[in-house]
PDB file of C-alpha atoms in Angstrom:
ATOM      1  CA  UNK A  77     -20.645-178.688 -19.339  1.00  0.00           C
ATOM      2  CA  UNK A  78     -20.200-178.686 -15.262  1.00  0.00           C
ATOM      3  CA  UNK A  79     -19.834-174.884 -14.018  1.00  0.00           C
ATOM      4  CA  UNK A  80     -19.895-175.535 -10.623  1.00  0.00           C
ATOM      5  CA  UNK A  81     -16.945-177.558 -10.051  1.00  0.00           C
ATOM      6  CA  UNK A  82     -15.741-176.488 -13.548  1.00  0.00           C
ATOM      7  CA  UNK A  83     -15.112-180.063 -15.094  1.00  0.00           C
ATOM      8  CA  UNK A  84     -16.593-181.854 -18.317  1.00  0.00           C
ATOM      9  CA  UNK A  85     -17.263-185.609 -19.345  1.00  0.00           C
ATOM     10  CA  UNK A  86     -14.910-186.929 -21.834  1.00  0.00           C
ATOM     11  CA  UNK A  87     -16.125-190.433 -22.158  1.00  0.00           C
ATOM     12  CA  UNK A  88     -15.901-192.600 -18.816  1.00  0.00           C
ATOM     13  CA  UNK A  89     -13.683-189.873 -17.651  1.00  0.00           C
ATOM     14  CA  UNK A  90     -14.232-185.999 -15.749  1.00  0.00           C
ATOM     15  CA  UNK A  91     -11.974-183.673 -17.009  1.00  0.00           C
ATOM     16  CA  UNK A  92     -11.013-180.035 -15.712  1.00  0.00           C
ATOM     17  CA  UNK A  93     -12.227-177.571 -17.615  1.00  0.00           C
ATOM     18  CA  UNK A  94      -9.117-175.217 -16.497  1.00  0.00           C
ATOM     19  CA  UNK A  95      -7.065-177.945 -17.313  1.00  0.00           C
ATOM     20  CA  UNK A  96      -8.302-177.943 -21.148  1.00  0.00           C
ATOM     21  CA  UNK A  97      -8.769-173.734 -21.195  1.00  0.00           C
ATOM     22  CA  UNK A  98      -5.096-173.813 -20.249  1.00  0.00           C
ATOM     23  CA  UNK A  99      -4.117-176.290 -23.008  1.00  0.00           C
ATOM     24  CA  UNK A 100      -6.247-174.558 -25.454  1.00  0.00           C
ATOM     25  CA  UNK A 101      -4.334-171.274 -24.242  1.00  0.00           C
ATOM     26  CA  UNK A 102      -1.216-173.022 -24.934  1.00  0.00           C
ATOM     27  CA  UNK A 103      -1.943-173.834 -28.481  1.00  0.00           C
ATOM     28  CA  UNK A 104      -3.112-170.647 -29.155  1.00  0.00           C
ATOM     29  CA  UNK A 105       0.167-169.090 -27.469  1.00  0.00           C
ATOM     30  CA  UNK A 106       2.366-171.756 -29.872  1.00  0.00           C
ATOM     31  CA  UNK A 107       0.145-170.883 -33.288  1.00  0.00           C
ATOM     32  CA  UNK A 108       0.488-167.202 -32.751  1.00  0.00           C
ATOM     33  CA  UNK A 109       4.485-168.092 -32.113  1.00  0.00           C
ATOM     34  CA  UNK A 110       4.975-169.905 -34.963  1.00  0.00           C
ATOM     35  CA  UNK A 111       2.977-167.374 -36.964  1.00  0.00           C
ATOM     36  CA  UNK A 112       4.874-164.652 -36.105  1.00  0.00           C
ATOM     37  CA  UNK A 113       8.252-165.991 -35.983  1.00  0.00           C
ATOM     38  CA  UNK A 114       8.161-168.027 -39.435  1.00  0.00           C
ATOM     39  CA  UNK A 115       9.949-165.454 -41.540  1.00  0.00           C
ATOM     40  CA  UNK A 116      12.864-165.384 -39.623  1.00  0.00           C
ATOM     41  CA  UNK A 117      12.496-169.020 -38.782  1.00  0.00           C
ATOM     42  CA  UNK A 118      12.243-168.358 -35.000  1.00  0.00           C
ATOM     43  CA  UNK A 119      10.971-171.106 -33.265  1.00  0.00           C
ATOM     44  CA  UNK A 120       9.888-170.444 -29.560  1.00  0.00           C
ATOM     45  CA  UNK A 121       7.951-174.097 -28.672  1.00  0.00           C
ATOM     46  CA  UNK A 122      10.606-174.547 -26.526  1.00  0.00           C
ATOM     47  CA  UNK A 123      10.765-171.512 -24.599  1.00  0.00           C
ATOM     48  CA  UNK A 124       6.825-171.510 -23.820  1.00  0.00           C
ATOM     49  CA  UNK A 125       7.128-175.193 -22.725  1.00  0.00           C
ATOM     50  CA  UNK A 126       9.640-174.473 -20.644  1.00  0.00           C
ATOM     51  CA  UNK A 127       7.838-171.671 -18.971  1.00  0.00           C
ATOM     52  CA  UNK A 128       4.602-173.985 -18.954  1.00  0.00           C
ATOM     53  CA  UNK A 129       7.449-176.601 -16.460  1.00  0.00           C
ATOM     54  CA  UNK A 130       8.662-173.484 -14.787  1.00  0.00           C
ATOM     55  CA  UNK A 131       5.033-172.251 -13.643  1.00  0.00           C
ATOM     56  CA  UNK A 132       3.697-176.023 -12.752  1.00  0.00           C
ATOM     57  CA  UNK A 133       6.860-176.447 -10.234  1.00  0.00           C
ATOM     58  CA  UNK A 134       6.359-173.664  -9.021  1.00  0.00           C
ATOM     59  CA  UNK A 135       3.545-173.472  -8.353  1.00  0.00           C
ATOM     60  CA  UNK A 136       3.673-176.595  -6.515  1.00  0.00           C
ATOM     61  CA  UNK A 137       6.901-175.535  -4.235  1.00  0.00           C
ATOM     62  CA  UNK A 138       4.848-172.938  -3.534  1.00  0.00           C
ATOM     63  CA  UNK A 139       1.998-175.172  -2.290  1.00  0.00           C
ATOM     64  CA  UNK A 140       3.824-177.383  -0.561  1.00  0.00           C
ATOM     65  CA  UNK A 141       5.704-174.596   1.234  1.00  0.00           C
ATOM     66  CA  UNK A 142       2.688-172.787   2.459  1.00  0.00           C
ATOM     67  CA  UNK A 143       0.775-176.052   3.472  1.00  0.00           C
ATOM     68  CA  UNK A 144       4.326-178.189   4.888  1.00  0.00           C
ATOM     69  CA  UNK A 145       2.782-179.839   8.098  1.00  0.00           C
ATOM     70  CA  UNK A 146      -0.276-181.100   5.750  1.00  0.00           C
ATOM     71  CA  UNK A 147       2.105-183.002   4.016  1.00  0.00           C
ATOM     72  CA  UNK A 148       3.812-186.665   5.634  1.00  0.00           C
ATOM     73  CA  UNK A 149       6.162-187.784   3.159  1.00  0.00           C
ATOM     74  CA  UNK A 150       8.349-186.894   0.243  1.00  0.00           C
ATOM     75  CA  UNK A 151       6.391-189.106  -2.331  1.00  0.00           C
ATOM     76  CA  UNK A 152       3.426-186.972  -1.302  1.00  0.00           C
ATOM     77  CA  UNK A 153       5.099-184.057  -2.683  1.00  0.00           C
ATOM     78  CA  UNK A 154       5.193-185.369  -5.481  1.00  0.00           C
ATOM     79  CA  UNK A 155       1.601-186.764  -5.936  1.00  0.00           C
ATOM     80  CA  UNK A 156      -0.128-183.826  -7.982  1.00  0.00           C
ATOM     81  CA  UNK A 157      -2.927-185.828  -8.410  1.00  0.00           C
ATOM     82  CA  UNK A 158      -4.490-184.015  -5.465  1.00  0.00           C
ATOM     83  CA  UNK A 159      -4.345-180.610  -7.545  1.00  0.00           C
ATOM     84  CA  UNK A 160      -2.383-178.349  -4.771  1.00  0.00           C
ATOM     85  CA  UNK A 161      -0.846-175.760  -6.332  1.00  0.00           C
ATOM     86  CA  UNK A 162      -0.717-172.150  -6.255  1.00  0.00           C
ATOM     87  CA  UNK A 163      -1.703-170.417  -9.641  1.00  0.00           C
ATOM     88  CA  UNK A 164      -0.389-166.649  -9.233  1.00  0.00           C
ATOM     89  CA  UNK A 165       2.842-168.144  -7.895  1.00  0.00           C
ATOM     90  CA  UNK A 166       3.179-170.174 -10.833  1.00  0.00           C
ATOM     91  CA  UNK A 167       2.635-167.470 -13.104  1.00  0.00           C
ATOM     92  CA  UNK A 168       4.994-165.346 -11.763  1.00  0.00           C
ATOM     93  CA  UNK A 169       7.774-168.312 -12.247  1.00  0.00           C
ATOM     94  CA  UNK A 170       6.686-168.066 -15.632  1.00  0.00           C
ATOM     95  CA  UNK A 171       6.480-164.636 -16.024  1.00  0.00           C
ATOM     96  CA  UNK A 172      10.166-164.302 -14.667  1.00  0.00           C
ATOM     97  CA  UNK A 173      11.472-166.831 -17.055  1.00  0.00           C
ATOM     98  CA  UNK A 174       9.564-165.122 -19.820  1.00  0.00           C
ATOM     99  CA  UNK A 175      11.056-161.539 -19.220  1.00  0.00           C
ATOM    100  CA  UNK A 176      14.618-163.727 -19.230  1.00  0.00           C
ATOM    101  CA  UNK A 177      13.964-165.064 -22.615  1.00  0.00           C
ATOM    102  CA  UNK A 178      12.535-161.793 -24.265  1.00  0.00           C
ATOM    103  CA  UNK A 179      15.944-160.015 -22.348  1.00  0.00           C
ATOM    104  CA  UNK A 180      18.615-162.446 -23.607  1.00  0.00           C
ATOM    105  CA  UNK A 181      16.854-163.927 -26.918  1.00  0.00           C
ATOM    106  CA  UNK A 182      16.149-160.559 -28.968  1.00  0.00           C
ATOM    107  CA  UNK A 183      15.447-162.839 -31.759  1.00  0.00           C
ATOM    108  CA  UNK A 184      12.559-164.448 -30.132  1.00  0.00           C
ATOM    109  CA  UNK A 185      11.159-160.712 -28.989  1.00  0.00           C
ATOM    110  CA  UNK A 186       8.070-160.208 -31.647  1.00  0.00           C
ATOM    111  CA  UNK A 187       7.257-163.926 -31.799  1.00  0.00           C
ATOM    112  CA  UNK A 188       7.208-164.662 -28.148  1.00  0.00           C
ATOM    113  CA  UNK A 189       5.690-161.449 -27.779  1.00  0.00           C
ATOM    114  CA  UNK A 190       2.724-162.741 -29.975  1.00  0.00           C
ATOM    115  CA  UNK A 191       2.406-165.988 -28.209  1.00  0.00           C
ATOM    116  CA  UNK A 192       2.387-164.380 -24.801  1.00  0.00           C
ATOM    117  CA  UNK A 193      -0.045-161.744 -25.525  1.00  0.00           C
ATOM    118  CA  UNK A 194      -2.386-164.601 -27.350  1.00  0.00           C
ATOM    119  CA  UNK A 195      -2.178-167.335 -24.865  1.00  0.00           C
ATOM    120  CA  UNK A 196      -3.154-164.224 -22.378  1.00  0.00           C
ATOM    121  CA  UNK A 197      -5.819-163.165 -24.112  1.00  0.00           C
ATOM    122  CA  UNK A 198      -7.273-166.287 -24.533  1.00  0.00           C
ATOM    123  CA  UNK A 199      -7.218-167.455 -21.313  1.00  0.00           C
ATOM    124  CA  UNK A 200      -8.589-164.377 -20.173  1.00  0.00           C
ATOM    125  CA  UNK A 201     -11.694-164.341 -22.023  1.00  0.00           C
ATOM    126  CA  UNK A 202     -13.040-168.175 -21.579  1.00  0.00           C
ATOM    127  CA  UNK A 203     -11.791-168.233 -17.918  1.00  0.00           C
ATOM    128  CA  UNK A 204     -13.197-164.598 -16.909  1.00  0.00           C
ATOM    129  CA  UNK A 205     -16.561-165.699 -19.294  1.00  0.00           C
ATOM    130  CA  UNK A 206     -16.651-168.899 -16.476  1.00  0.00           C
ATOM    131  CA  UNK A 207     -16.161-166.879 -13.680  1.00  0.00           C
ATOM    132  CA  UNK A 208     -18.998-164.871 -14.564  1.00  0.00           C
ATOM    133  CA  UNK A 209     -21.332-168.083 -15.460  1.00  0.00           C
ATOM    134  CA  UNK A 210     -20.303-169.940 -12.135  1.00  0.00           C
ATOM    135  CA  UNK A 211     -22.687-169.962  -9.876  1.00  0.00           C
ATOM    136  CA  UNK A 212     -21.659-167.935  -6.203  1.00  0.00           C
ATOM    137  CA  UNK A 213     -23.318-169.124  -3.027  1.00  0.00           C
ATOM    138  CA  UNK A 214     -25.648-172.208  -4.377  1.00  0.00           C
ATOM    139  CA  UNK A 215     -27.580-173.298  -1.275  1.00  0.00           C
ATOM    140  CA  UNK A 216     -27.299-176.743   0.092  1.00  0.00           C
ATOM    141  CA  UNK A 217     -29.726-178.724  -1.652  1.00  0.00           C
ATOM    142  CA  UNK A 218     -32.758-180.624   0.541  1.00  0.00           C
ATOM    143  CA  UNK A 219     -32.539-183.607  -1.652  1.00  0.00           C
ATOM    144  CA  UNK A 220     -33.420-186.187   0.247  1.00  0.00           C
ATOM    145  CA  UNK A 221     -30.921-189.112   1.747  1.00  0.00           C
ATOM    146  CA  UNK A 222     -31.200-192.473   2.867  1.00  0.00           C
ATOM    147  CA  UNK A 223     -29.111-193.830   5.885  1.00  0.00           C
ATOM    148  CA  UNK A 224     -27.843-197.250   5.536  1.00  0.00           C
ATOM    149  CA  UNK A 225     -30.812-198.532   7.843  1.00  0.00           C
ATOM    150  CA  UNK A 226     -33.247-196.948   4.537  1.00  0.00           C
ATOM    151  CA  UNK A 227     -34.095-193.743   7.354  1.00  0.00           C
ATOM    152  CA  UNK A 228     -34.763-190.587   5.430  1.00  0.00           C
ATOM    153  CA  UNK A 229     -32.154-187.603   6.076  1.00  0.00           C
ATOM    154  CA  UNK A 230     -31.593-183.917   4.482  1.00  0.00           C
ATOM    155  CA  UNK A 231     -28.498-182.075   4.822  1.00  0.00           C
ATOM    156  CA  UNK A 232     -30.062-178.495   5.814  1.00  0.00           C
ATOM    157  CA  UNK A 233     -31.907-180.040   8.582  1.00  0.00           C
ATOM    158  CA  UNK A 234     -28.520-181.537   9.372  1.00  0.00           C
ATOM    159  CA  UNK A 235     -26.730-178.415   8.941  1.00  0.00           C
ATOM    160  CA  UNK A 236     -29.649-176.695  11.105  1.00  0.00           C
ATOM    161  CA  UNK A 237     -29.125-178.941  14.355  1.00  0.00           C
ATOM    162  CA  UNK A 238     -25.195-178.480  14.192  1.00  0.00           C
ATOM    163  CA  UNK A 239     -24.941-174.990  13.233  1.00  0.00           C
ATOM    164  CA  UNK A 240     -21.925-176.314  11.797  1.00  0.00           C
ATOM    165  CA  UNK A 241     -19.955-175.559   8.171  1.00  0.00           C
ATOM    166  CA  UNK A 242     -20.352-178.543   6.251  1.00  0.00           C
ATOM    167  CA  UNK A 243     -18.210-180.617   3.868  1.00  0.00           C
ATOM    168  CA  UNK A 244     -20.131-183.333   1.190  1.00  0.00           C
ATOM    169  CA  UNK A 245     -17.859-185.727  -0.164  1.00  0.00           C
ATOM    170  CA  UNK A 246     -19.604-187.128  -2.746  1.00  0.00           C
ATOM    171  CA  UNK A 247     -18.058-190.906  -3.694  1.00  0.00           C
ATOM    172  CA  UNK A 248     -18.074-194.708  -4.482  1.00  0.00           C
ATOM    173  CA  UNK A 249     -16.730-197.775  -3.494  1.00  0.00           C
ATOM    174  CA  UNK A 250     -15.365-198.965  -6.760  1.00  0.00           C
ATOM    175  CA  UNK A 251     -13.727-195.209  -7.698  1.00  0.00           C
ATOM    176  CA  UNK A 252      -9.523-195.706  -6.688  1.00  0.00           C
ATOM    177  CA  UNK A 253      -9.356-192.123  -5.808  1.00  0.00           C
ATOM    178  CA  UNK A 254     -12.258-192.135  -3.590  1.00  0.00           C
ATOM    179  CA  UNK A 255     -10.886-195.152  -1.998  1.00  0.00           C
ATOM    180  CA  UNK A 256      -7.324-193.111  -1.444  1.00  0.00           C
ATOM    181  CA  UNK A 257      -8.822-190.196   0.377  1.00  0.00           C
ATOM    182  CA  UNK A 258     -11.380-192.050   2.301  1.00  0.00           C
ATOM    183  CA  UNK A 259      -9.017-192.297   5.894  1.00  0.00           C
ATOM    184  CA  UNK A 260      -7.556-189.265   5.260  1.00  0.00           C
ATOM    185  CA  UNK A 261     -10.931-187.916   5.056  1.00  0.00           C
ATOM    186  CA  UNK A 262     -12.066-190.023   8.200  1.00  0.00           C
ATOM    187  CA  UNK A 263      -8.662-188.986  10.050  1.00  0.00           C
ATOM    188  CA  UNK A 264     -10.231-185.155   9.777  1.00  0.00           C
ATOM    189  CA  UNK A 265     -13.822-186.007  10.367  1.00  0.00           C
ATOM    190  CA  UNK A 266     -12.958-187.271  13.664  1.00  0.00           C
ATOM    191  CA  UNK A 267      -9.978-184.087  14.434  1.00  0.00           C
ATOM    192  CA  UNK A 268     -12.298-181.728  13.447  1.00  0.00           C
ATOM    193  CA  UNK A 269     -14.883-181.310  15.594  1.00  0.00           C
ATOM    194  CA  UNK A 270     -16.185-178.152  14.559  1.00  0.00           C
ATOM    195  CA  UNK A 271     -16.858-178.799  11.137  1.00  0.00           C
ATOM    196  CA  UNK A 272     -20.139-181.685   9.749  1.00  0.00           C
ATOM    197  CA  UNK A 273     -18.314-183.964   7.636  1.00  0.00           C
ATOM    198  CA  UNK A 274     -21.026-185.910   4.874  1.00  0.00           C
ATOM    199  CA  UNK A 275     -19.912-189.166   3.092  1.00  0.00           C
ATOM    200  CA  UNK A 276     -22.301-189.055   0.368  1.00  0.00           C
ATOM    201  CA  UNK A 277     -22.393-192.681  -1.756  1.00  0.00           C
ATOM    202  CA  UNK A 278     -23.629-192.772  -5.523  1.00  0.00           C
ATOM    203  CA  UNK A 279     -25.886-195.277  -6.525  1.00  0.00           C
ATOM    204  CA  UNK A 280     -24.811-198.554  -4.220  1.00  0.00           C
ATOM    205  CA  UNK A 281     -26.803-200.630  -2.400  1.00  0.00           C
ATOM    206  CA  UNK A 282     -26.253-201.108   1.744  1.00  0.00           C
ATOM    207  CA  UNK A 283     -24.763-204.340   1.402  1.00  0.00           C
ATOM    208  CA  UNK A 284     -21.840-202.964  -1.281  1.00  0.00           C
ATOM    209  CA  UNK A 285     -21.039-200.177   1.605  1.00  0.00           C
ATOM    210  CA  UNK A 286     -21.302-202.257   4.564  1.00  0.00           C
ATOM    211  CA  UNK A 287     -18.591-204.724   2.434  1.00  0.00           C
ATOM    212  CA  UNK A 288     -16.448-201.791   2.028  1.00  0.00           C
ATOM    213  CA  UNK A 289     -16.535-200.291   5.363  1.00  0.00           C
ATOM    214  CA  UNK A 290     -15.863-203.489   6.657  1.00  0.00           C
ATOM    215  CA  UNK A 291     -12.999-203.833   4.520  1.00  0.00           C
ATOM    216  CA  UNK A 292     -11.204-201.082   4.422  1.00  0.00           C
ATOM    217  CA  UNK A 293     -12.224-200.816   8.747  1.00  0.00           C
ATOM    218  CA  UNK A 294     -13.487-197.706   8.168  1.00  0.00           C
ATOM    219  CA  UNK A 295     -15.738-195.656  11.183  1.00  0.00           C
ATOM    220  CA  UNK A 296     -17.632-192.889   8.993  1.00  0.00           C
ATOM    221  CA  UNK A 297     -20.388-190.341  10.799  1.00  0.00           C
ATOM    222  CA  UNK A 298     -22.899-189.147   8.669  1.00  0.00           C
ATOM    223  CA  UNK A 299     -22.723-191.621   5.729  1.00  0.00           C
ATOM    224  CA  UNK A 300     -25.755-191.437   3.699  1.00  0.00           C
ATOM    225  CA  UNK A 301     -27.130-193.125   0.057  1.00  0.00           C
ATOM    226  CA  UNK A 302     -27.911-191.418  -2.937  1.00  0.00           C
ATOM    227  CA  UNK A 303     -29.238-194.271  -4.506  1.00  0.00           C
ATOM    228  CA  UNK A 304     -30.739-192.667  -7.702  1.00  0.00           C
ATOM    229  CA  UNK A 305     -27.750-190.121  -8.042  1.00  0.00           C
ATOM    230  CA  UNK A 306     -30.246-187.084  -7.463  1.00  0.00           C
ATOM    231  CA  UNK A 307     -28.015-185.237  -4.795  1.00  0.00           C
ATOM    232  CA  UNK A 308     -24.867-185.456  -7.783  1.00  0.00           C
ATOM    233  CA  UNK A 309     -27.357-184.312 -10.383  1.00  0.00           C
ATOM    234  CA  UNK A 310     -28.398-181.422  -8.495  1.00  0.00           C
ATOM    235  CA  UNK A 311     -25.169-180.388  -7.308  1.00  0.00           C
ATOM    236  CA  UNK A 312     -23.651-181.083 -10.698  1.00  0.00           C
ATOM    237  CA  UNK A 313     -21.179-183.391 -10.126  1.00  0.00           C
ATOM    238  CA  UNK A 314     -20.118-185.583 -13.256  1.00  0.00           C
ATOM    239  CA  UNK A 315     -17.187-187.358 -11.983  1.00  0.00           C
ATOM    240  CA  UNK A 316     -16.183-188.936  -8.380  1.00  0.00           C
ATOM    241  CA  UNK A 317     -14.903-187.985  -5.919  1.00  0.00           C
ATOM    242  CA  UNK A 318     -16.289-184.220  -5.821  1.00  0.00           C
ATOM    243  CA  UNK A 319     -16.353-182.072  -2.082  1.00  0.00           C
ATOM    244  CA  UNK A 320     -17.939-179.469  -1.813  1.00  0.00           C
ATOM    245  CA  UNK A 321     -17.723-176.754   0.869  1.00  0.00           C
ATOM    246  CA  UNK A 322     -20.700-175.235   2.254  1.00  0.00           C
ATOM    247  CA  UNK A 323     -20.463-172.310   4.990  1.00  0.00           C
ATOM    248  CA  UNK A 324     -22.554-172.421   8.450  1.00  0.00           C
ATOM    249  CA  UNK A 325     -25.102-170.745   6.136  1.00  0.00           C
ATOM    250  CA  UNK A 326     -25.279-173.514   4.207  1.00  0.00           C
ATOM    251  CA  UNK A 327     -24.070-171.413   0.939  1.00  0.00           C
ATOM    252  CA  UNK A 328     -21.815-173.042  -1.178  1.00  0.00           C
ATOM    253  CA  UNK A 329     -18.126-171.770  -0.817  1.00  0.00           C
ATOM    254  CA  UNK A 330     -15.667-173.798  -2.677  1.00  0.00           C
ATOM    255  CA  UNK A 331     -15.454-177.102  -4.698  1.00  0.00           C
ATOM    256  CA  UNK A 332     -13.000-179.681  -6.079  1.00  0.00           C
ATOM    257  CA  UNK A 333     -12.922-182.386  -8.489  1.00  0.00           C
ATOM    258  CA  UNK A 334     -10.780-185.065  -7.936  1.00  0.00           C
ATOM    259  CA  UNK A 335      -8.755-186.743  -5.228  1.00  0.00           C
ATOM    260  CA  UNK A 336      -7.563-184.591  -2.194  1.00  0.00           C
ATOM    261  CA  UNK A 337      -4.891-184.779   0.318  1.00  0.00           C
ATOM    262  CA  UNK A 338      -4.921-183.474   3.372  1.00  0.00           C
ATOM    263  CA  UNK A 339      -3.036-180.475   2.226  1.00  0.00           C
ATOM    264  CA  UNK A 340      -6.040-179.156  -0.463  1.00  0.00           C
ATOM    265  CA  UNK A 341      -8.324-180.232   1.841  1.00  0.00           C
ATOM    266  CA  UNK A 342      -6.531-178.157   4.590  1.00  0.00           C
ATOM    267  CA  UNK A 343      -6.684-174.852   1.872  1.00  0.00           C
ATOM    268  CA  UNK A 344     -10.453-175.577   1.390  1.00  0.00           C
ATOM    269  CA  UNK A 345     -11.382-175.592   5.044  1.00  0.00           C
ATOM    270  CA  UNK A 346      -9.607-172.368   5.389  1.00  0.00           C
ATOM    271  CA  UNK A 347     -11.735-170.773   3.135  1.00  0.00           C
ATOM    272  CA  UNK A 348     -14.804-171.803   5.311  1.00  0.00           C
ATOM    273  CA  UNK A 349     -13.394-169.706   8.116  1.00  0.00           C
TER     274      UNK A 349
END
């Protein structure tokens, strides 16, 4: 299990752990239901599916609205694979639907009741129990680098020279989403002046990134090799891509797993300030 960016391995795939906690909060939520409402043959799937719906849309108008000029197009609305969403806006959408239900459904009262104070209480205990176990503040780690010309780098010696916050995108040529949020990524490196972007690779050789950067006519500062995967290890990153967020202290300040746009990367950076 991955604490720090709060994902697991499920075969050739990473996984977020919120993700699953939420599912198995759900099932909980829908046994407890079905418990509860079996005598009177009250059946409430529906109702906490719909709320589930209610809560993810939400939650995403809500991201979208708050982060509007990140966003370019109306298909990238729609592309939740870069995870921007707003979770206490979402569960007040499903909160409000909820308290509709439980006011014009009597009938579903006790059982939804049941599910809703399960599905609460489980969340509640495995999410707060990896809150607790995450680690706050994890320095940047000195693993050594290697530049493309086999020249030996660290990031705090980096980080010391530039005084700079620092963002470590950890990636690899052959991983689609990495590929996706690469000029994105190299749009904001060059914008951003006042924050160190790091193009970390996993495990290829210089000729299998100079192919790519040729290819995709990319212009990258501070790309660097983690040929043996050490600088993942360390940081505890199972799947690709991972950033990670590190303040002008070099303490670590926010993660995410998975593909960004320049919307989540947008609500990252503003954490940094």
């Amino acid at each position: 299990m991955n604490l720090l960016d709060r994902s697991i391995v499920l075969g050739p795939m990473g996984v977020s752990l919120g993700h699953l906690l939420l599912a198995l909060a759900m099932l909980v939520a829908l046994m407890a239901g079905a418990w509860v409402g079996r005598k009177r043959q009250v059946h409430i799937g529906d109702s906490l599916f719909n709320a589930l719906l209610i809560g993810v849309i939400g939650a995403r108008i809500i991201f979208i609205a708050r982060y509007w000029d990140s966003y370019d197009s109306l298909w990238s609305w729609f592309d939740i694979r870069d995870r921007g969403f707003e979770p206490l806006a979402g569960l007040a959408f499903a909160l409000i639907y909820l308290g509709w239900r439980l006011w014009r459904h009597p009938d579903e009262r006790r059982p939804l009741g049941a599910a809703m104070i399960s599905g609460a209480l489980v969340w509640s205990l495995t999410a707060g129990a990896l809150v607790l176990m995450t680690p706050r503040g994890a320095p940047l780690p000195a693993t050594p680098l290697t530049t493309l010309d086999s020249s030996e780098v660290m990031l705090p010696s980096i980080q010391n020279e530039t005084g700079q916050p620092m963002v470590v995108n950890l990636w690899a040529s052959w991983c689609p989403p990495c590929r996706r949020e690469m000029p994105m990524l190299e749009q904001a490196q060059q914008q951003l002046g006042d924050i160190t972007f790091v193009f970390v690779n996993q495990g290829e050789s210089p000729s299998a990134l100079a192919t790519f950067l040729e290819q995709e006519s990319l212009n990258l500062q501070h790309l660097y090799r983690d040929p043996n995967m050490t600088f993942g290890q360390q940081v505890g990153a199972v799947a690709m891509p991972t950033t990670l967020y590190y303040d002008a202290d070099g303490n670590l300040v926010d993660t995410h797993f998975g593909e960004l746009s320049r919307a989540t990367l947008d609500r990252s950076l503003e954490r940094l300030q």
